[in-house]
Tab-separated table of N, CA and C in Angstrom:
chain	number	residue	atom	x	y	z
A	1	MET	N	89.580	89.565	-193.557
A	1	MET	CA	90.305	90.305	-192.540
A	1	MET	C	91.048	89.363	-191.591
A	2	ALA	N	90.463	88.207	-191.284
A	2	ALA	CA	91.113	87.243	-190.384
A	2	ALA	C	92.381	86.684	-191.024
A	3	LYS	N	92.344	86.470	-192.348
A	3	LYS	CA	93.531	85.953	-193.032
A	3	LYS	C	94.664	86.976	-193.000
A	4	LEU	N	94.323	88.248	-193.156
A	4	LEU	CA	95.338	89.302	-193.100
A	4	LEU	C	95.950	89.376	-191.707
A	5	LYS	N	95.098	89.273	-190.690
A	5	LYS	CA	95.588	89.308	-189.310
A	5	LYS	C	96.533	88.126	-189.041
A	6	THR	N	96.162	86.946	-189.527
A	6	THR	CA	97.016	85.759	-189.361
A	6	THR	C	98.331	85.934	-190.104
A	7	LEU	N	98.265	86.440	-191.325
A	7	LEU	CA	99.476	86.676	-192.112
A	7	LEU	C	100.400	87.657	-191.398
A	8	LEU	N	99.840	88.743	-190.889
A	8	LEU	CA	100.648	89.739	-190.180
A	8	LEU	C	101.259	89.156	-188.901
A	9	LYS	N	100.511	88.313	-188.218
A	9	LYS	CA	101.046	87.670	-187.015
A	9	LYS	C	102.188	86.718	-187.376
A	10	ASN	N	102.032	85.984	-188.474
A	10	ASN	CA	103.093	85.088	-188.930
A	10	ASN	C	104.359	85.867	-189.290
A	11	ILE	N	104.189	86.962	-190.010
A	11	ILE	CA	105.332	87.797	-190.390
A	11	ILE	C	105.998	88.370	-189.144
A	12	ALA	N	105.183	88.853	-188.208
A	12	ALA	CA	105.738	89.405	-186.961
A	12	ALA	C	106.513	88.341	-186.192
A	13	ALA	N	105.982	87.124	-186.146
A	13	ALA	CA	106.658	86.037	-185.434
A	13	ALA	C	108.036	85.781	-186.036
A	14	ILE	N	108.112	85.766	-187.354
A	14	ILE	CA	109.388	85.522	-188.026
A	14	ILE	C	110.345	86.681	-187.784
A	15	LEU	N	109.868	87.901	-187.939
A	15	LEU	CA	110.744	89.063	-187.746
A	15	LEU	C	111.275	89.154	-186.320
A	16	VAL	N	110.413	88.918	-185.340
A	16	VAL	CA	110.862	88.941	-183.939
A	16	VAL	C	111.907	87.857	-183.710
A	17	GLY	N	111.658	86.667	-184.235
A	17	GLY	CA	112.613	85.576	-184.083
A	17	GLY	C	113.963	85.896	-184.690
A	18	ILE	N	113.950	86.493	-185.871
A	18	ILE	CA	115.213	86.844	-186.537
A	18	ILE	C	115.947	87.934	-185.758
A	19	VAL	N	115.233	88.974	-185.368
A	19	VAL	CA	115.883	90.104	-184.689
A	19	VAL	C	116.425	89.693	-183.322
A	20	ILE	N	115.607	89.064	-182.496
A	20	ILE	CA	116.059	88.696	-181.147
A	20	ILE	C	117.114	87.594	-181.216
A	21	GLY	N	116.930	86.619	-182.090
A	21	GLY	CA	117.940	85.569	-182.263
A	21	GLY	C	119.279	86.154	-182.704
A	22	SER	N	119.234	87.127	-183.602
A	22	SER	CA	120.464	87.788	-184.057
A	22	SER	C	121.126	88.569	-182.930
A	23	LEU	N	120.319	89.213	-182.101
A	23	LEU	CA	120.880	89.952	-180.959
A	23	LEU	C	121.566	89.003	-179.973
A	24	VAL	N	120.950	87.857	-179.712
A	24	VAL	CA	121.570	86.855	-178.839
A	24	VAL	C	122.892	86.399	-179.452
A	25	ASN	N	122.876	86.098	-180.739
A	25	ASN	CA	124.072	85.668	-181.454
A	25	ASN	C	125.179	86.722	-181.323
A	26	MET	N	124.863	87.969	-181.643
A	26	MET	CA	125.869	89.028	-181.610
A	26	MET	C	126.411	89.266	-180.205
A	27	GLU	N	125.540	89.219	-179.215
A	27	GLU	CA	125.993	89.449	-177.841
A	27	GLU	C	126.951	88.351	-177.385
A	28	LEU	N	126.649	87.118	-177.715
A	28	LEU	CA	127.560	86.024	-177.354
A	28	LEU	C	128.903	86.154	-178.075
A	29	ILE	N	128.881	86.543	-179.329
A	29	ILE	CA	130.135	86.761	-180.067
A	29	ILE	C	130.915	87.909	-179.432
A	30	ASN	N	130.215	88.992	-179.097
A	30	ASN	CA	130.884	90.152	-178.500
A	30	ASN	C	131.522	89.828	-177.153
A	31	MET	N	130.891	88.997	-176.371
A	31	MET	CA	131.437	88.698	-175.045
A	31	MET	C	132.449	87.550	-175.073
A	32	SER	N	132.546	86.843	-176.179
A	32	SER	CA	133.389	85.648	-176.233
A	32	SER	C	134.851	85.932	-175.934
A	33	SER	N	135.386	87.009	-176.476
A	33	SER	CA	136.823	87.261	-176.283
A	33	SER	C	137.150	87.681	-174.859
A	34	SER	N	136.151	88.111	-174.097
A	34	SER	CA	136.423	88.439	-172.694
A	34	SER	C	136.391	87.182	-171.822
A	35	ILE	N	135.854	86.095	-172.335
A	35	ILE	CA	135.797	84.836	-171.582
A	35	ILE	C	136.910	83.887	-172.036
A	36	ILE	N	137.082	83.779	-173.343
A	36	ILE	CA	138.184	82.986	-173.909
A	36	ILE	C	139.006	83.950	-174.762
A	37	ALA	N	140.167	84.302	-174.265
A	37	ALA	CA	141.007	85.274	-174.966
A	37	ALA	C	141.398	84.761	-176.342
A	38	PRO	N	141.395	85.652	-177.328
A	38	PRO	CA	141.847	85.227	-178.656
A	38	PRO	C	143.329	84.862	-178.624
A	39	PRO	N	143.785	84.083	-179.579
A	39	PRO	CA	145.206	83.733	-179.617
A	39	PRO	C	146.078	84.986	-179.767
A	40	LYS	N	147.261	84.918	-179.227
A	40	LYS	CA	148.201	86.040	-179.370
A	40	LYS	C	148.447	86.306	-180.845
A	41	GLY	N	148.333	87.579	-181.210
A	41	GLY	CA	148.567	87.980	-182.593
A	41	GLY	C	147.328	87.938	-183.473
A	42	ALA	N	146.239	87.416	-182.964
A	42	ALA	CA	145.009	87.337	-183.758
A	42	ALA	C	144.283	88.679	-183.742
A	43	ILE	N	143.810	89.067	-184.888
A	43	ILE	CA	143.011	90.284	-185.012
A	43	ILE	C	141.569	89.834	-185.206
A	44	VAL	N	140.750	90.067	-184.188
A	44	VAL	CA	139.377	89.551	-184.235
A	44	VAL	C	138.340	90.642	-184.471
A	45	THR	N	138.790	91.844	-184.810
A	45	THR	CA	137.858	92.952	-184.989
A	45	THR	C	137.389	93.138	-186.426
A	46	THR	N	138.046	92.461	-187.370
A	46	THR	CA	137.636	92.560	-188.771
A	46	THR	C	137.626	91.177	-189.409
A	47	VAL	N	136.857	91.039	-190.460
A	47	VAL	CA	136.804	89.770	-191.189
A	47	VAL	C	138.182	89.472	-191.784
A	48	GLU	N	138.836	90.481	-192.300
A	48	GLU	CA	140.166	90.293	-192.888
A	48	GLU	C	141.160	89.823	-191.828
A	49	GLY	N	141.087	90.433	-190.641
A	49	GLY	CA	141.963	90.027	-189.546
A	49	GLY	C	141.704	88.596	-189.108
A	50	LEU	N	140.435	88.227	-189.042
A	50	LEU	CA	140.086	86.853	-188.683
A	50	LEU	C	140.594	85.869	-189.729
A	51	LYS	N	140.403	86.201	-191.000
A	51	LYS	CA	140.888	85.317	-192.075
A	51	LYS	C	142.393	85.103	-191.953
A	52	ALA	N	143.110	86.194	-191.716
A	52	ALA	CA	144.575	86.116	-191.665
A	52	ALA	C	145.081	85.367	-190.440
A	53	SER	N	144.288	85.351	-189.362
A	53	SER	CA	144.770	84.726	-188.127
A	53	SER	C	144.027	83.452	-187.751
A	54	MET	N	143.179	82.949	-188.626
A	54	MET	CA	142.399	81.749	-188.324
A	54	MET	C	143.298	80.558	-187.976
A	55	HIS	N	144.471	80.493	-188.563
A	55	HIS	CA	145.386	79.379	-188.283
A	55	HIS	C	145.881	79.371	-186.835
A	56	LEU	N	145.725	80.469	-186.125
A	56	LEU	CA	146.166	80.562	-184.730
A	56	LEU	C	145.124	80.025	-183.745
A	57	PHE	N	143.895	79.830	-184.213
A	57	PHE	CA	142.800	79.440	-183.333
A	57	PHE	C	142.862	77.955	-182.977
A	58	HIS	N	142.506	77.675	-181.737
A	58	HIS	CA	142.414	76.305	-181.223
A	58	HIS	C	140.937	75.955	-181.054
A	59	PRO	N	140.612	74.700	-180.839
A	59	PRO	CA	139.202	74.324	-180.690
A	59	PRO	C	138.431	75.159	-179.657
A	60	LYS	N	139.062	75.532	-178.563
A	60	LYS	CA	138.359	76.322	-177.542
A	60	LYS	C	137.862	77.661	-178.088
A	61	HIS	N	138.533	78.185	-179.101
A	61	HIS	CA	138.135	79.471	-179.672
A	61	HIS	C	136.877	79.369	-180.535
A	62	PHE	N	136.469	78.159	-180.832
A	62	PHE	CA	135.269	77.958	-181.639
A	62	PHE	C	134.034	77.662	-180.784
A	63	LEU	N	134.228	77.566	-179.472
A	63	LEU	CA	133.112	77.270	-178.574
A	63	LEU	C	132.050	78.368	-178.618
A	64	PHE	N	132.464	79.614	-178.432
A	64	PHE	CA	131.476	80.693	-178.414
A	64	PHE	C	130.827	80.945	-179.768
A	65	PRO	N	131.555	80.866	-180.871
A	65	PRO	CA	130.836	80.988	-182.147
A	65	PRO	C	129.752	79.916	-182.301
A	66	PHE	N	130.059	78.673	-181.917
A	66	PHE	CA	129.036	77.632	-182.000
A	66	PHE	C	127.866	77.950	-181.068
A	67	LEU	N	128.173	78.318	-179.813
A	67	LEU	CA	127.109	78.655	-178.871
A	67	LEU	C	126.274	79.829	-179.376
A	68	ALA	N	126.931	80.821	-179.951
A	68	ALA	CA	126.205	81.980	-180.477
A	68	ALA	C	125.249	81.558	-181.591
A	69	HIS	N	125.721	80.712	-182.480
A	69	HIS	CA	124.872	80.264	-183.584
A	69	HIS	C	123.728	79.388	-183.081
A	70	ALA	N	124.047	78.471	-182.183
A	70	ALA	CA	123.030	77.546	-181.672
A	70	ALA	C	122.017	78.266	-180.785
A	71	LEU	N	122.485	79.051	-179.826
A	71	LEU	CA	121.565	79.717	-178.898
A	71	LEU	C	120.798	80.849	-179.572
A	72	GLY	N	121.429	81.547	-180.519
A	72	GLY	CA	120.701	82.567	-181.276
A	72	GLY	C	119.551	81.941	-182.045
A	73	THR	N	119.826	80.800	-182.682
A	73	THR	CA	118.781	80.088	-183.413
A	73	THR	C	117.707	79.577	-182.461
A	74	LEU	N	118.127	78.976	-181.350
A	74	LEU	CA	117.175	78.431	-180.388
A	74	LEU	C	116.242	79.505	-179.839
A	75	VAL	N	116.805	80.613	-179.381
A	75	VAL	CA	115.988	81.692	-178.816
A	75	VAL	C	115.074	82.278	-179.886
A	76	GLY	N	115.626	82.530	-181.066
A	76	GLY	CA	114.802	83.081	-182.144
A	76	GLY	C	113.669	82.153	-182.537
A	77	ALA	N	113.954	80.864	-182.619
A	77	ALA	CA	112.920	79.889	-182.997
A	77	ALA	C	111.875	79.727	-181.903
A	78	ILE	N	112.298	79.757	-180.642
A	78	ILE	CA	111.326	79.686	-179.542
A	78	ILE	C	110.382	80.881	-179.604
A	79	LEU	N	110.937	82.077	-179.697
A	79	LEU	CA	110.084	83.277	-179.743
A	79	LEU	C	109.148	83.254	-180.941
A	80	SER	N	109.677	82.862	-182.072
A	80	SER	CA	108.871	82.803	-183.278
A	80	SER	C	107.721	81.807	-183.117
A	81	ALA	N	108.023	80.641	-182.562
A	81	ALA	CA	106.981	79.619	-182.369
A	81	ALA	C	105.965	80.042	-181.307
A	82	VAL	N	106.410	80.755	-180.287
A	82	VAL	CA	105.483	81.225	-179.246
A	82	VAL	C	104.510	82.251	-179.825
A	83	ILE	N	105.020	83.160	-180.633
A	83	ILE	CA	104.190	84.232	-181.193
A	83	ILE	C	103.260	83.717	-182.291
A	84	ALA	N	103.725	82.759	-183.069
A	84	ALA	CA	102.968	82.279	-184.234
A	84	ALA	C	101.672	81.585	-183.817
A	85	PRO	N	100.650	81.675	-184.666
A	85	PRO	CA	99.413	80.919	-184.423
A	85	PRO	C	99.708	79.415	-184.411
A	86	ILE	N	98.832	78.659	-183.807
A	86	ILE	CA	99.033	77.230	-183.569
A	86	ILE	C	99.394	76.463	-184.845
A	87	ASP	N	98.775	76.801	-185.955
A	87	ASP	CA	99.019	76.050	-187.189
A	87	ASP	C	100.288	76.505	-187.921
A	88	PHE	N	101.010	77.489	-187.370
A	88	PHE	CA	102.224	77.995	-188.010
A	88	PHE	C	103.458	77.844	-187.118
A	89	LYS	N	103.284	77.319	-185.916
A	89	LYS	CA	104.388	77.243	-184.952
A	89	LYS	C	105.578	76.446	-185.479
A	90	LYS	N	105.321	75.270	-186.020
A	90	LYS	CA	106.410	74.422	-186.511
A	90	LYS	C	107.127	75.093	-187.676
A	91	ARG	N	106.348	75.611	-188.622
A	91	ARG	CA	106.958	76.288	-189.759
A	91	ARG	C	107.746	77.510	-189.316
A	92	ALA	N	107.233	78.248	-188.350
A	92	ALA	CA	107.935	79.440	-187.858
A	92	ALA	C	109.290	79.062	-187.274
A	93	ALA	N	109.310	78.030	-186.450
A	93	ALA	CA	110.575	77.595	-185.848
A	93	ALA	C	111.564	77.173	-186.929
A	94	TYR	N	111.105	76.415	-187.911
A	94	TYR	CA	112.002	75.948	-188.967
A	94	TYR	C	112.429	77.076	-189.909
A	95	ILE	N	111.570	78.046	-190.132
A	95	ILE	CA	111.970	79.195	-190.952
A	95	ILE	C	113.132	79.925	-190.285
A	96	ILE	N	113.059	80.090	-188.969
A	96	ILE	CA	114.167	80.724	-188.247
A	96	ILE	C	115.437	79.894	-188.432
A	97	GLY	N	115.338	78.587	-188.290
A	97	GLY	CA	116.498	77.725	-188.487
A	97	GLY	C	117.084	77.854	-189.874
A	98	ILE	N	116.227	77.933	-190.871
A	98	ILE	CA	116.702	78.054	-192.256
A	98	ILE	C	117.362	79.412	-192.494
A	99	VAL	N	116.760	80.470	-191.955
A	99	VAL	CA	117.353	81.805	-192.102
A	99	VAL	C	118.733	81.844	-191.453
A	100	PHE	N	118.839	81.299	-190.244
A	100	PHE	CA	120.123	81.294	-189.558
A	100	PHE	C	121.116	80.339	-190.232
A	101	LEU	N	120.637	79.248	-190.790
A	101	LEU	CA	121.506	78.344	-191.547
A	101	LEU	C	122.089	79.060	-192.765
A	102	ILE	N	121.274	79.824	-193.458
A	102	ILE	CA	121.771	80.606	-194.590
A	102	ILE	C	122.854	81.575	-194.112
A	103	GLY	N	122.632	82.184	-192.958
A	103	GLY	CA	123.663	83.049	-192.376
A	103	GLY	C	124.924	82.274	-192.056
A	104	GLY	N	124.777	81.057	-191.534
A	104	GLY	CA	125.928	80.217	-191.221
A	104	GLY	C	126.705	79.826	-192.465
A	105	ILE	N	125.996	79.496	-193.517
A	105	ILE	CA	126.652	79.145	-194.784
A	105	ILE	C	127.392	80.369	-195.332
A	106	THR	N	126.747	81.512	-195.259
A	106	THR	CA	127.385	82.753	-195.702
A	106	THR	C	128.643	83.020	-194.893
A	107	ASN	N	128.561	82.799	-193.591
A	107	ASN	CA	129.710	83.004	-192.711
A	107	ASN	C	130.866	82.074	-193.098
A	108	VAL	N	130.559	80.821	-193.373
A	108	VAL	CA	131.593	79.854	-193.769
A	108	VAL	C	132.246	80.274	-195.088
A	109	LEU	N	131.461	80.800	-196.006
A	109	LEU	CA	132.011	81.243	-197.292
A	109	LEU	C	132.880	82.490	-197.134
A	110	MET	N	132.495	83.376	-196.216
A	110	MET	CA	133.268	84.604	-195.988
A	110	MET	C	134.498	84.363	-195.121
A	111	LEU	N	134.351	83.471	-194.152
A	111	LEU	CA	135.394	83.274	-193.146
A	111	LEU	C	135.668	81.784	-193.002
A	112	PRO	N	136.533	81.251	-193.836
A	112	PRO	CA	136.806	79.810	-193.779
A	112	PRO	C	137.258	79.371	-192.386
A	113	SER	N	136.713	78.267	-191.962
A	113	SER	CA	137.041	77.710	-190.647
A	113	SER	C	137.455	76.252	-190.844
A	114	PRO	N	137.996	75.640	-189.800
A	114	PRO	CA	138.355	74.217	-189.924
A	114	PRO	C	137.121	73.394	-190.307
A	115	ILE	N	137.333	72.356	-191.078
A	115	ILE	CA	136.219	71.545	-191.582
A	115	ILE	C	135.403	70.948	-190.441
A	116	TRP	N	136.053	70.537	-189.351
A	116	TRP	CA	135.312	69.957	-188.236
A	116	TRP	C	134.331	70.973	-187.666
A	117	PHE	N	134.752	72.236	-187.567
A	117	PHE	CA	133.854	73.264	-187.040
A	117	PHE	C	132.736	73.558	-188.029
A	118	THR	N	133.065	73.646	-189.292
A	118	THR	CA	132.047	73.893	-190.309
A	118	THR	C	130.958	72.834	-190.250
A	119	LEU	N	131.355	71.577	-190.158
A	119	LEU	CA	130.377	70.481	-190.117
A	119	LEU	C	129.550	70.514	-188.840
A	120	VAL	N	130.206	70.687	-187.699
A	120	VAL	CA	129.483	70.741	-186.417
A	120	VAL	C	128.527	71.928	-186.416
A	121	ASP	N	128.999	73.061	-186.886
A	121	ASP	CA	128.187	74.274	-186.882
A	121	ASP	C	126.989	74.150	-187.821
A	122	LEU	N	127.239	73.796	-189.065
A	122	LEU	CA	126.148	73.761	-190.041
A	122	LEU	C	125.139	72.653	-189.769
A	123	PHE	N	125.612	71.518	-189.232
A	123	PHE	CA	124.685	70.412	-188.992
A	123	PHE	C	124.151	70.355	-187.560
A	124	GLY	N	124.755	71.115	-186.639
A	124	GLY	CA	124.325	71.039	-185.248
A	124	GLY	C	123.711	72.285	-184.661
A	125	ALA	N	123.930	73.436	-185.294
A	125	ALA	CA	123.508	74.681	-184.652
A	125	ALA	C	122.184	75.231	-185.151
A	126	TYR	N	121.700	74.835	-186.277
A	126	TYR	CA	120.569	75.544	-186.872
A	126	TYR	C	119.277	74.717	-186.899
A	127	ILE	N	119.203	73.751	-187.756
A	127	ILE	CA	117.968	72.968	-187.867
A	127	ILE	C	117.694	72.170	-186.586
A	128	PRO	N	118.695	71.527	-185.981
A	128	PRO	CA	118.410	70.840	-184.707
A	128	PRO	C	117.890	71.783	-183.617
A	129	MET	N	118.419	72.993	-183.560
A	129	MET	CA	117.943	73.955	-182.558
A	129	MET	C	116.513	74.393	-182.857
A	130	SER	N	116.162	74.489	-184.135
A	130	SER	CA	114.779	74.815	-184.503
A	130	SER	C	113.831	73.718	-184.058
A	131	TYR	N	114.252	72.485	-184.244
A	131	TYR	CA	113.440	71.344	-183.822
A	131	TYR	C	113.269	71.352	-182.294
A	132	ILE	N	114.359	71.560	-181.577
A	132	ILE	CA	114.294	71.614	-180.105
A	132	ILE	C	113.389	72.758	-179.667
A	133	ALA	N	113.510	73.899	-180.321
A	133	ALA	CA	112.661	75.056	-179.984
A	133	ALA	C	111.186	74.722	-180.164
A	134	TYR	N	110.867	74.125	-181.282
A	134	TYR	CA	109.473	73.738	-181.529
A	134	TYR	C	108.981	72.772	-180.454
A	135	ARG	N	109.802	71.782	-180.127
A	135	ARG	CA	109.410	70.795	-179.105
A	135	ARG	C	109.233	71.459	-177.731
A	136	ILE	N	110.063	72.419	-177.413
A	136	ILE	CA	109.923	73.148	-176.147
A	136	ILE	C	108.586	73.889	-176.119
A	137	VAL	N	108.259	74.540	-177.219
A	137	VAL	CA	107.052	75.351	-177.274
A	137	VAL	C	105.798	74.488	-177.220
A	138	VAL	N	105.764	73.390	-177.950
A	138	VAL	CA	104.558	72.561	-177.970
A	138	VAL	C	104.558	71.486	-176.892
A	139	LYS	N	105.716	71.307	-176.220
A	139	LYS	CA	105.864	70.353	-175.108
A	139	LYS	C	105.356	68.961	-175.443
A	140	LYS	N	105.784	68.445	-176.609
A	140	LYS	CA	105.379	67.083	-177.003
A	140	LYS	C	106.518	66.132	-176.823
């Protein structure tokens, strides 16, 4: 019975991390255009519109997507590590990073972005944020 309880707690930790991290990500994306206006002529409400107008974007337009990916991962990994039992905290944080990294890779495949952003996003927003989240939680 103790193993089942631990397993359920581990699953709950991961699910909470994914859901709350995704909500943080989506909220930052949703508010981004009210803080940094999209380029004139850009359609940012559909994937097709974004694909067609990606050439109009400047580096400043990639700030909020990066922040959304990084902070969504960070918050999700922190929550997951906080909820998880002591022997699963590190794995929980990294599982969140891997799940969000898979989402980031999927996003890059669906919505091509400049190579500099792809590299910064994929190598800076997911696994490093999971590591930072774990370190915050265990305070080592």
